Amino acid sequence: AEEHEFTDFVVRLPAFLATLGSIFGIGCLLRLWRRDVAGLAAAVFLAIHPWYIRYGIDARAYTFLVMLTIAGCLCLTWIALSRRDSWAPWICFGFVQFLIVWNFLLAVWLAAAFFTVAAVLVWQRGGDWQSRRAMLGRLVLANVLAGMAFAQIFAPNLLQLQRSIDKIGVDGPPISLPLVRQSIEELLFGMPGNEALAAAGPLVFWATTAALLTLLAIGAIQTLRRLPHLAMILGAVVVAVGVYLLTATLLRQYFYDRFIIHGLVPVVALLGLGIEAVLAGSWARKPAASPARKVAASLAVALSLALFVASTWSRTSLYQTRPYAPMRDVAEFLQERMQAS
């Protein structure tokens, strides 16, 4: 770029790096729970998810929210699995809590859910009352310090926000049941369901829906049965999304589907866990050992992935060939026309 010229690449680079960090982080998260195949599958689903591709180059906060949600899950995993008496996980957890709310104010419910899960994990670690009290004290102190830092750094933004609302109002649609349903469809397909239905056809669309819901159900059941701590961590994100939708409905707040983009984390994690369970045969009462059943399980997983790609390809190819917000492209086109004339 020439000197003093605006460069799109530089502006969008932080969001792109956060996207790569999220893909790497979701794989590391599940690998820490000894689910290597699930981690790889979750990373693949996140990488090809049209919704995340769309916001992966957007110079706004939503990609960072997904990355920080994964970082919070990693901190909670550190707390759950570590048996060392160290301040390190609590310092990291408090810092991530601060970044979550500072990055996206409406994610305060996510920070509250993470705090609750951390308290439960401390209580379930066992030990005498004195050791538990010390751990709870560290948890409270880390979050209090995070809150103090947030109040000091974010306070000027709150004043500006109130003045902006008073002057120009709030620009956004009110929350409604169709918007919530569309948001759930975005979490699954990365696009509205009616668009996926029109692009892929009824047979492919409903087959993809059945495959995704089946994998999600298998992943959820296996997580609840075998990894209860991970179930609590992922469940905290689901609960945070649900509480936000409830409060937004009661308070009649405006709503965009991207406000719950952090719900992608449990979705892709459970899809990955469901895939690993199918491949291992652990979802059945008698795990599959015969080569024929292993081949069948592999084909089922491959078919599910192919159906997802087929259902979402229209949106993915659109992002690869056309800018989603072509203001700069239109401006350059008009400037060329004016210079030519």
Short mmCIF file of C-alpha atoms in Angstrom, two decimals:
data_model
loop_
_atom_site.label_atom_id
_atom_site.label_comp_id
_atom_site.label_asym_id
_atom_site.label_seq_id
_atom_site.Cartn_x
_atom_site.Cartn_y
_atom_site.Cartn_z
CA ALA A 1 0.00 0.00 0.00
CA GLU A 2 1.10 3.55 -0.70
CA GLU A 3 2.00 5.88 2.12
CA HIS A 4 -1.02 7.10 4.12
CA GLU A 5 -3.33 4.75 2.22
CA PHE A 6 -5.93 2.77 4.13
CA THR A 7 -5.08 -0.96 4.14
CA ASP A 8 -7.87 -3.49 4.63
CA PHE A 9 -5.40 -6.28 5.35
CA VAL A 10 -3.92 -4.56 8.39
CA VAL A 11 -7.33 -3.67 9.83
CA ARG A 12 -8.66 -7.20 9.45
CA LEU A 13 -5.46 -9.02 10.45
CA PRO A 14 -6.19 -9.11 14.24
CA ALA A 15 -9.57 -10.73 13.64
CA PHE A 16 -8.01 -13.25 11.26
CA LEU A 17 -5.35 -14.14 13.84
CA ALA A 18 -8.08 -14.54 16.46
CA THR A 19 -9.84 -16.92 14.06
CA LEU A 20 -6.71 -19.05 13.74
CA GLY A 21 -6.27 -18.95 17.51
CA SER A 22 -9.85 -20.16 18.02
CA ILE A 23 -9.38 -23.09 15.64
CA PHE A 24 -6.16 -24.07 17.40
CA GLY A 25 -7.68 -23.47 20.85
CA ILE A 26 -10.75 -25.68 20.39
CA GLY A 27 -8.47 -28.53 19.34
CA CYS A 28 -6.24 -28.01 22.39
CA LEU A 29 -9.27 -27.83 24.69
CA LEU A 30 -10.55 -31.27 23.74
CA ARG A 31 -7.05 -32.73 23.61
CA LEU A 32 -6.57 -31.74 27.26
CA TRP A 33 -9.56 -33.99 27.99
CA ARG A 34 -7.84 -36.81 26.01
CA ARG A 35 -10.18 -36.48 23.04
CA ASP A 36 -7.72 -35.99 20.20
CA VAL A 37 -10.06 -37.03 17.38
CA ALA A 38 -12.82 -34.84 18.79
CA GLY A 39 -10.43 -31.90 18.94
CA LEU A 40 -9.44 -32.34 15.30
CA ALA A 41 -13.07 -32.71 14.20
CA ALA A 42 -14.18 -29.65 16.20
CA ALA A 43 -11.36 -27.58 14.69
CA VAL A 44 -12.39 -28.66 11.18
CA PHE A 45 -16.04 -27.79 11.80
CA LEU A 46 -15.09 -24.38 13.16
CA ALA A 47 -12.75 -23.72 10.22
CA ILE A 48 -15.40 -24.49 7.58
CA HIS A 49 -18.36 -22.99 9.42
CA PRO A 50 -19.73 -20.20 7.19
CA TRP A 51 -20.68 -18.00 10.14
CA TYR A 52 -17.15 -18.07 11.47
CA ILE A 53 -15.68 -17.54 8.01
CA ARG A 54 -17.86 -14.46 7.69
CA TYR A 55 -16.77 -12.90 11.00
CA GLY A 56 -13.23 -14.26 10.77
CA ILE A 57 -12.18 -11.22 8.75
CA ASP A 58 -14.60 -8.74 10.28
CA ALA A 59 -12.85 -5.92 12.13
CA ARG A 60 -15.21 -6.20 15.09
CA ALA A 61 -15.40 -8.02 18.41
CA TYR A 62 -17.23 -11.22 17.52
CA THR A 63 -14.28 -13.37 16.48
CA PHE A 64 -12.44 -12.31 19.62
CA LEU A 65 -15.49 -13.30 21.69
CA VAL A 66 -15.26 -16.87 20.37
CA MET A 67 -11.52 -16.98 21.03
CA LEU A 68 -11.96 -15.63 24.58
CA THR A 69 -14.77 -18.12 25.24
CA ILE A 70 -12.39 -20.93 24.31
CA ALA A 71 -9.71 -19.30 26.48
CA GLY A 72 -12.14 -19.27 29.41
CA CYS A 73 -12.89 -22.95 28.85
CA LEU A 74 -9.16 -23.65 28.81
CA CYS A 75 -8.71 -21.81 32.13
CA LEU A 76 -11.56 -23.78 33.69
CA THR A 77 -10.01 -26.99 32.37
CA TRP A 78 -6.72 -25.95 33.97
CA ILE A 79 -8.54 -25.42 37.28
CA ALA A 80 -10.37 -28.75 36.99
CA LEU A 81 -7.36 -30.88 36.06
CA SER A 82 -4.59 -29.20 38.05
CA ARG A 83 -3.77 -30.45 41.51
CA ARG A 84 -1.01 -27.94 42.18
CA ASP A 85 -1.46 -25.11 44.64
CA SER A 86 -0.67 -22.24 42.27
CA TRP A 87 -1.91 -18.74 41.57
CA ALA A 88 -1.27 -19.08 37.82
CA PRO A 89 -4.67 -20.48 36.73
CA TRP A 90 -6.52 -17.87 38.80
CA ILE A 91 -4.51 -14.97 37.38
CA CYS A 92 -5.15 -16.23 33.84
CA PHE A 93 -8.82 -16.80 34.59
CA GLY A 94 -9.28 -13.29 35.98
CA PHE A 95 -7.53 -11.77 32.98
CA VAL A 96 -9.75 -13.71 30.55
CA GLN A 97 -12.85 -12.66 32.49
CA PHE A 98 -11.81 -9.03 32.13
CA LEU A 99 -11.17 -9.42 28.40
CA ILE A 100 -14.53 -11.14 27.81
CA VAL A 101 -16.58 -8.28 29.26
CA TRP A 102 -14.28 -5.55 27.93
CA ASN A 103 -14.44 -7.08 24.44
CA PHE A 104 -18.25 -7.44 24.40
CA LEU A 105 -20.30 -5.93 27.19
CA LEU A 106 -23.32 -8.18 26.60
CA ALA A 107 -21.12 -11.19 27.39
CA VAL A 108 -21.33 -10.36 31.10
CA TRP A 109 -23.59 -13.40 31.47
CA LEU A 110 -20.82 -15.59 30.07
CA ALA A 111 -18.36 -14.24 32.65
CA ALA A 112 -20.94 -14.87 35.40
CA ALA A 113 -21.48 -18.45 34.20
CA PHE A 114 -17.72 -19.09 34.11
CA PHE A 115 -17.39 -17.73 37.66
CA THR A 116 -20.15 -20.08 38.87
CA VAL A 117 -18.58 -23.12 37.21
CA ALA A 118 -15.17 -22.24 38.67
CA ALA A 119 -16.70 -22.12 42.17
CA VAL A 120 -18.34 -25.53 41.63
CA LEU A 121 -15.06 -27.01 40.35
CA VAL A 122 -13.25 -25.72 43.43
CA TRP A 123 -15.86 -27.26 45.71
CA GLN A 124 -15.69 -30.61 43.91
CA ARG A 125 -11.91 -30.83 44.13
CA GLY A 126 -12.20 -32.14 47.65
CA GLY A 127 -9.85 -31.44 50.49
CA ASP A 128 -10.54 -29.81 53.82
CA TRP A 129 -12.53 -26.64 54.31
CA GLN A 130 -9.41 -24.52 54.72
CA SER A 131 -7.99 -25.43 51.31
CA ARG A 132 -11.37 -24.91 49.65
CA ARG A 133 -11.72 -21.51 51.30
CA ALA A 134 -8.28 -20.51 50.04
CA MET A 135 -9.17 -21.51 46.47
CA LEU A 136 -12.52 -19.71 46.64
CA GLY A 137 -10.71 -16.64 47.97
CA ARG A 138 -8.37 -16.70 44.98
CA LEU A 139 -11.33 -17.03 42.64
CA VAL A 140 -13.12 -14.08 44.21
CA LEU A 141 -9.97 -11.96 44.33
CA ALA A 142 -9.11 -12.63 40.67
CA ASN A 143 -12.59 -11.60 39.57
CA VAL A 144 -12.70 -8.56 41.85
CA LEU A 145 -9.40 -7.33 40.41
CA ALA A 146 -10.75 -7.98 36.91
CA GLY A 147 -13.87 -5.98 37.77
CA MET A 148 -11.81 -3.10 39.16
CA ALA A 149 -9.69 -2.97 36.01
CA PHE A 150 -12.80 -3.09 33.86
CA ALA A 151 -14.43 -0.23 35.78
CA GLN A 152 -11.36 1.97 35.36
CA ILE A 153 -10.75 1.23 31.68
CA PHE A 154 -14.32 0.92 30.40
CA ALA A 155 -15.98 3.73 32.37
CA PRO A 156 -15.36 6.40 29.69
CA ASN A 157 -17.00 4.11 27.12
CA LEU A 158 -20.11 3.85 29.27
CA LEU A 159 -20.44 7.63 29.32
CA GLN A 160 -20.02 7.80 25.56
CA LEU A 161 -22.47 4.92 25.09
CA GLN A 162 -25.20 6.68 27.07
CA ARG A 163 -24.70 9.90 25.15
CA SER A 164 -24.76 8.03 21.84
CA ILE A 165 -28.03 6.31 22.76
CA ASP A 166 -29.59 9.61 23.82
CA LYS A 167 -28.47 11.36 20.63
CA ILE A 168 -28.95 8.81 17.83
CA GLY A 169 -30.98 6.09 19.54
CA VAL A 170 -30.53 2.32 19.29
CA ASP A 171 -30.28 0.85 15.82
CA GLY A 172 -31.43 -2.75 15.77
CA PRO A 173 -34.46 -5.00 15.60
CA PRO A 174 -36.19 -6.05 18.85
CA ILE A 175 -35.69 -9.63 19.89
CA SER A 176 -38.36 -12.02 18.67
CA LEU A 177 -38.97 -15.74 18.31
CA PRO A 178 -38.17 -15.77 14.55
CA LEU A 179 -34.85 -14.03 15.24
CA VAL A 180 -33.97 -16.55 17.96
CA ARG A 181 -34.85 -19.43 15.64
CA GLN A 182 -32.70 -17.91 12.90
CA SER A 183 -29.83 -17.55 15.38
CA ILE A 184 -30.04 -21.26 16.22
CA GLU A 185 -30.00 -22.04 12.50
CA GLU A 186 -26.93 -19.83 12.13
CA LEU A 187 -25.19 -21.78 14.90
CA LEU A 188 -25.87 -25.03 13.06
CA PHE A 189 -25.47 -24.07 9.40
CA GLY A 190 -23.83 -20.65 9.44
CA MET A 191 -26.80 -19.31 7.47
CA PRO A 192 -30.60 -19.06 7.80
CA GLY A 193 -32.35 -22.40 7.46
CA ASN A 194 -34.59 -21.29 4.60
CA GLU A 195 -31.51 -20.21 2.62
CA ALA A 196 -29.80 -23.55 3.22
CA LEU A 197 -33.02 -25.36 2.25
CA ALA A 198 -33.31 -23.42 -1.01
CA ALA A 199 -29.63 -23.86 -1.88
CA ALA A 200 -29.18 -27.54 -1.02
CA GLY A 201 -32.67 -28.90 -1.61
CA PRO A 202 -35.03 -30.59 0.86
CA LEU A 203 -33.33 -34.00 0.83
CA VAL A 204 -29.80 -32.74 1.53
CA PHE A 205 -30.99 -30.11 4.00
CA TRP A 206 -33.05 -32.46 6.17
CA ALA A 207 -30.39 -35.17 5.97
CA THR A 208 -27.81 -32.64 7.16
CA THR A 209 -30.10 -31.48 9.96
CA ALA A 210 -30.67 -35.06 11.12
CA ALA A 211 -26.93 -35.84 10.99
CA LEU A 212 -25.94 -32.70 12.95
CA LEU A 213 -28.61 -33.17 15.62
CA THR A 214 -27.67 -36.84 16.00
CA LEU A 215 -23.98 -36.02 16.43
CA LEU A 216 -24.83 -33.25 18.90
CA ALA A 217 -27.02 -35.62 20.93
CA ILE A 218 -24.36 -38.35 20.97
CA GLY A 219 -21.68 -35.84 21.94
CA ALA A 220 -23.81 -34.40 24.73
CA ILE A 221 -24.68 -37.83 26.14
CA GLN A 222 -21.07 -38.99 26.06
CA THR A 223 -19.85 -35.79 27.69
CA LEU A 224 -22.41 -36.02 30.49
CA ARG A 225 -21.56 -39.67 31.11
CA ARG A 226 -17.78 -39.65 30.80
CA LEU A 227 -16.61 -36.03 31.20
CA PRO A 228 -18.91 -34.31 33.70
CA HIS A 229 -16.50 -31.43 34.33
CA LEU A 230 -16.23 -30.69 30.62
CA ALA A 231 -20.03 -30.90 30.44
CA MET A 232 -20.24 -28.19 33.10
CA ILE A 233 -17.76 -25.99 31.24
CA LEU A 234 -19.54 -26.27 27.90
CA GLY A 235 -22.89 -26.05 29.65
CA ALA A 236 -21.87 -22.70 31.13
CA VAL A 237 -21.70 -21.24 27.61
CA VAL A 238 -25.11 -22.69 26.73
CA VAL A 239 -26.64 -21.33 29.94
CA ALA A 240 -25.05 -17.91 29.34
CA VAL A 241 -26.60 -17.76 25.85
CA GLY A 242 -29.99 -18.80 27.25
CA VAL A 243 -29.91 -16.26 30.08
CA TYR A 244 -28.94 -13.49 27.69
CA LEU A 245 -31.83 -14.35 25.35
CA LEU A 246 -34.23 -14.41 28.32
CA THR A 247 -33.08 -11.08 29.73
CA ALA A 248 -33.08 -9.47 26.28
CA THR A 249 -36.67 -10.64 25.83
CA LEU A 250 -37.81 -9.41 29.25
CA LEU A 251 -36.06 -6.04 28.84
CA ARG A 252 -37.10 -5.72 25.18
CA GLN A 253 -33.56 -5.12 24.01
CA TYR A 254 -32.52 -5.02 20.38
CA PHE A 255 -30.90 -8.17 19.06
CA TYR A 256 -28.66 -9.45 16.29
CA ASP A 257 -27.87 -13.12 15.80
CA ARG A 258 -24.12 -12.42 16.05
CA PHE A 259 -24.61 -11.46 19.72
CA ILE A 260 -24.62 -15.19 20.57
CA ILE A 261 -21.78 -16.24 18.28
CA HIS A 262 -19.93 -17.66 21.31
CA GLY A 263 -22.53 -20.44 21.24
CA LEU A 264 -20.42 -21.89 18.41
CA VAL A 265 -17.96 -23.21 20.99
CA PRO A 266 -20.21 -25.88 22.57
CA VAL A 267 -21.76 -26.66 19.18
CA VAL A 268 -18.50 -27.55 17.42
CA ALA A 269 -17.12 -29.20 20.59
CA LEU A 270 -20.13 -31.50 20.90
CA LEU A 271 -20.05 -32.25 17.18
CA GLY A 272 -16.42 -33.28 17.55
CA LEU A 273 -17.16 -35.40 20.60
CA GLY A 274 -20.06 -37.02 18.77
CA ILE A 275 -17.82 -37.88 15.82
CA GLU A 276 -15.20 -39.44 18.08
CA ALA A 277 -17.89 -41.45 19.88
CA VAL A 278 -19.27 -42.76 16.58
CA LEU A 279 -15.82 -43.69 15.32
CA ALA A 280 -14.95 -45.42 18.57
CA GLY A 281 -18.32 -47.12 18.82
CA SER A 282 -18.59 -45.93 22.42
CA TRP A 283 -22.09 -44.56 21.90
CA ALA A 284 -23.44 -48.12 21.68
CA ARG A 285 -23.77 -50.50 24.60
CA LYS A 286 -21.22 -52.82 23.01
CA PRO A 287 -18.44 -50.87 21.31
CA ALA A 288 -17.87 -51.92 17.74
CA ALA A 289 -14.82 -54.09 17.19
CA SER A 290 -15.46 -55.63 13.78
CA PRO A 291 -13.82 -54.00 10.73
CA ALA A 292 -17.17 -53.78 8.96
CA ARG A 293 -18.72 -51.68 11.73
CA LYS A 294 -15.65 -49.46 11.88
CA VAL A 295 -15.87 -48.86 8.13
CA ALA A 296 -19.59 -48.11 8.48
CA ALA A 297 -18.92 -45.62 11.26
CA SER A 298 -16.20 -43.92 9.19
CA LEU A 299 -18.52 -43.69 6.19
CA ALA A 300 -21.28 -42.22 8.36
CA VAL A 301 -18.95 -39.53 9.66
CA ALA A 302 -17.64 -38.76 6.16
CA LEU A 303 -21.20 -38.55 4.86
CA SER A 304 -22.19 -36.17 7.66
CA LEU A 305 -19.26 -33.89 6.88
CA ALA A 306 -20.03 -34.02 3.14
CA LEU A 307 -23.68 -33.14 3.80
CA PHE A 308 -22.64 -30.16 5.93
CA VAL A 309 -20.32 -28.89 3.20
CA ALA A 310 -23.00 -29.39 0.55
CA SER A 311 -25.65 -27.57 2.59
CA THR A 312 -23.41 -24.60 3.33
CA TRP A 313 -21.42 -24.40 0.11
CA SER A 314 -23.53 -21.64 -1.41
CA ARG A 315 -22.68 -19.30 1.48
CA THR A 316 -19.05 -20.45 1.75
CA SER A 317 -18.40 -19.95 -1.98
CA LEU A 318 -20.07 -16.55 -1.78
CA TYR A 319 -17.63 -15.46 0.94
CA GLN A 320 -14.72 -16.73 -1.16
CA THR A 321 -15.70 -14.82 -4.28
CA ARG A 322 -17.57 -11.72 -3.11
CA PRO A 323 -16.94 -9.19 -0.31
CA TYR A 324 -19.68 -9.34 2.31
CA ALA A 325 -19.56 -5.57 2.85
CA PRO A 326 -18.51 -4.09 -0.52
CA MET A 327 -18.52 -0.41 0.47
CA ARG A 328 -14.85 0.05 -0.44
CA ASP A 329 -15.25 -1.89 -3.69
CA VAL A 330 -18.23 0.25 -4.69
CA ALA A 331 -16.35 3.43 -3.78
CA GLU A 332 -13.36 2.41 -5.93
CA PHE A 333 -15.66 1.47 -8.81
CA LEU A 334 -17.44 4.84 -8.69
CA GLN A 335 -14.13 6.68 -8.44
CA GLU A 336 -12.85 4.90 -11.56
CA ARG A 337 -16.05 5.77 -13.42
CA MET A 338 -15.78 9.41 -12.41
CA GLN A 339 -12.14 9.59 -13.48
CA ALA A 340 -12.95 7.92 -16.78
CA SER A 341 -15.73 10.37 -17.51
#
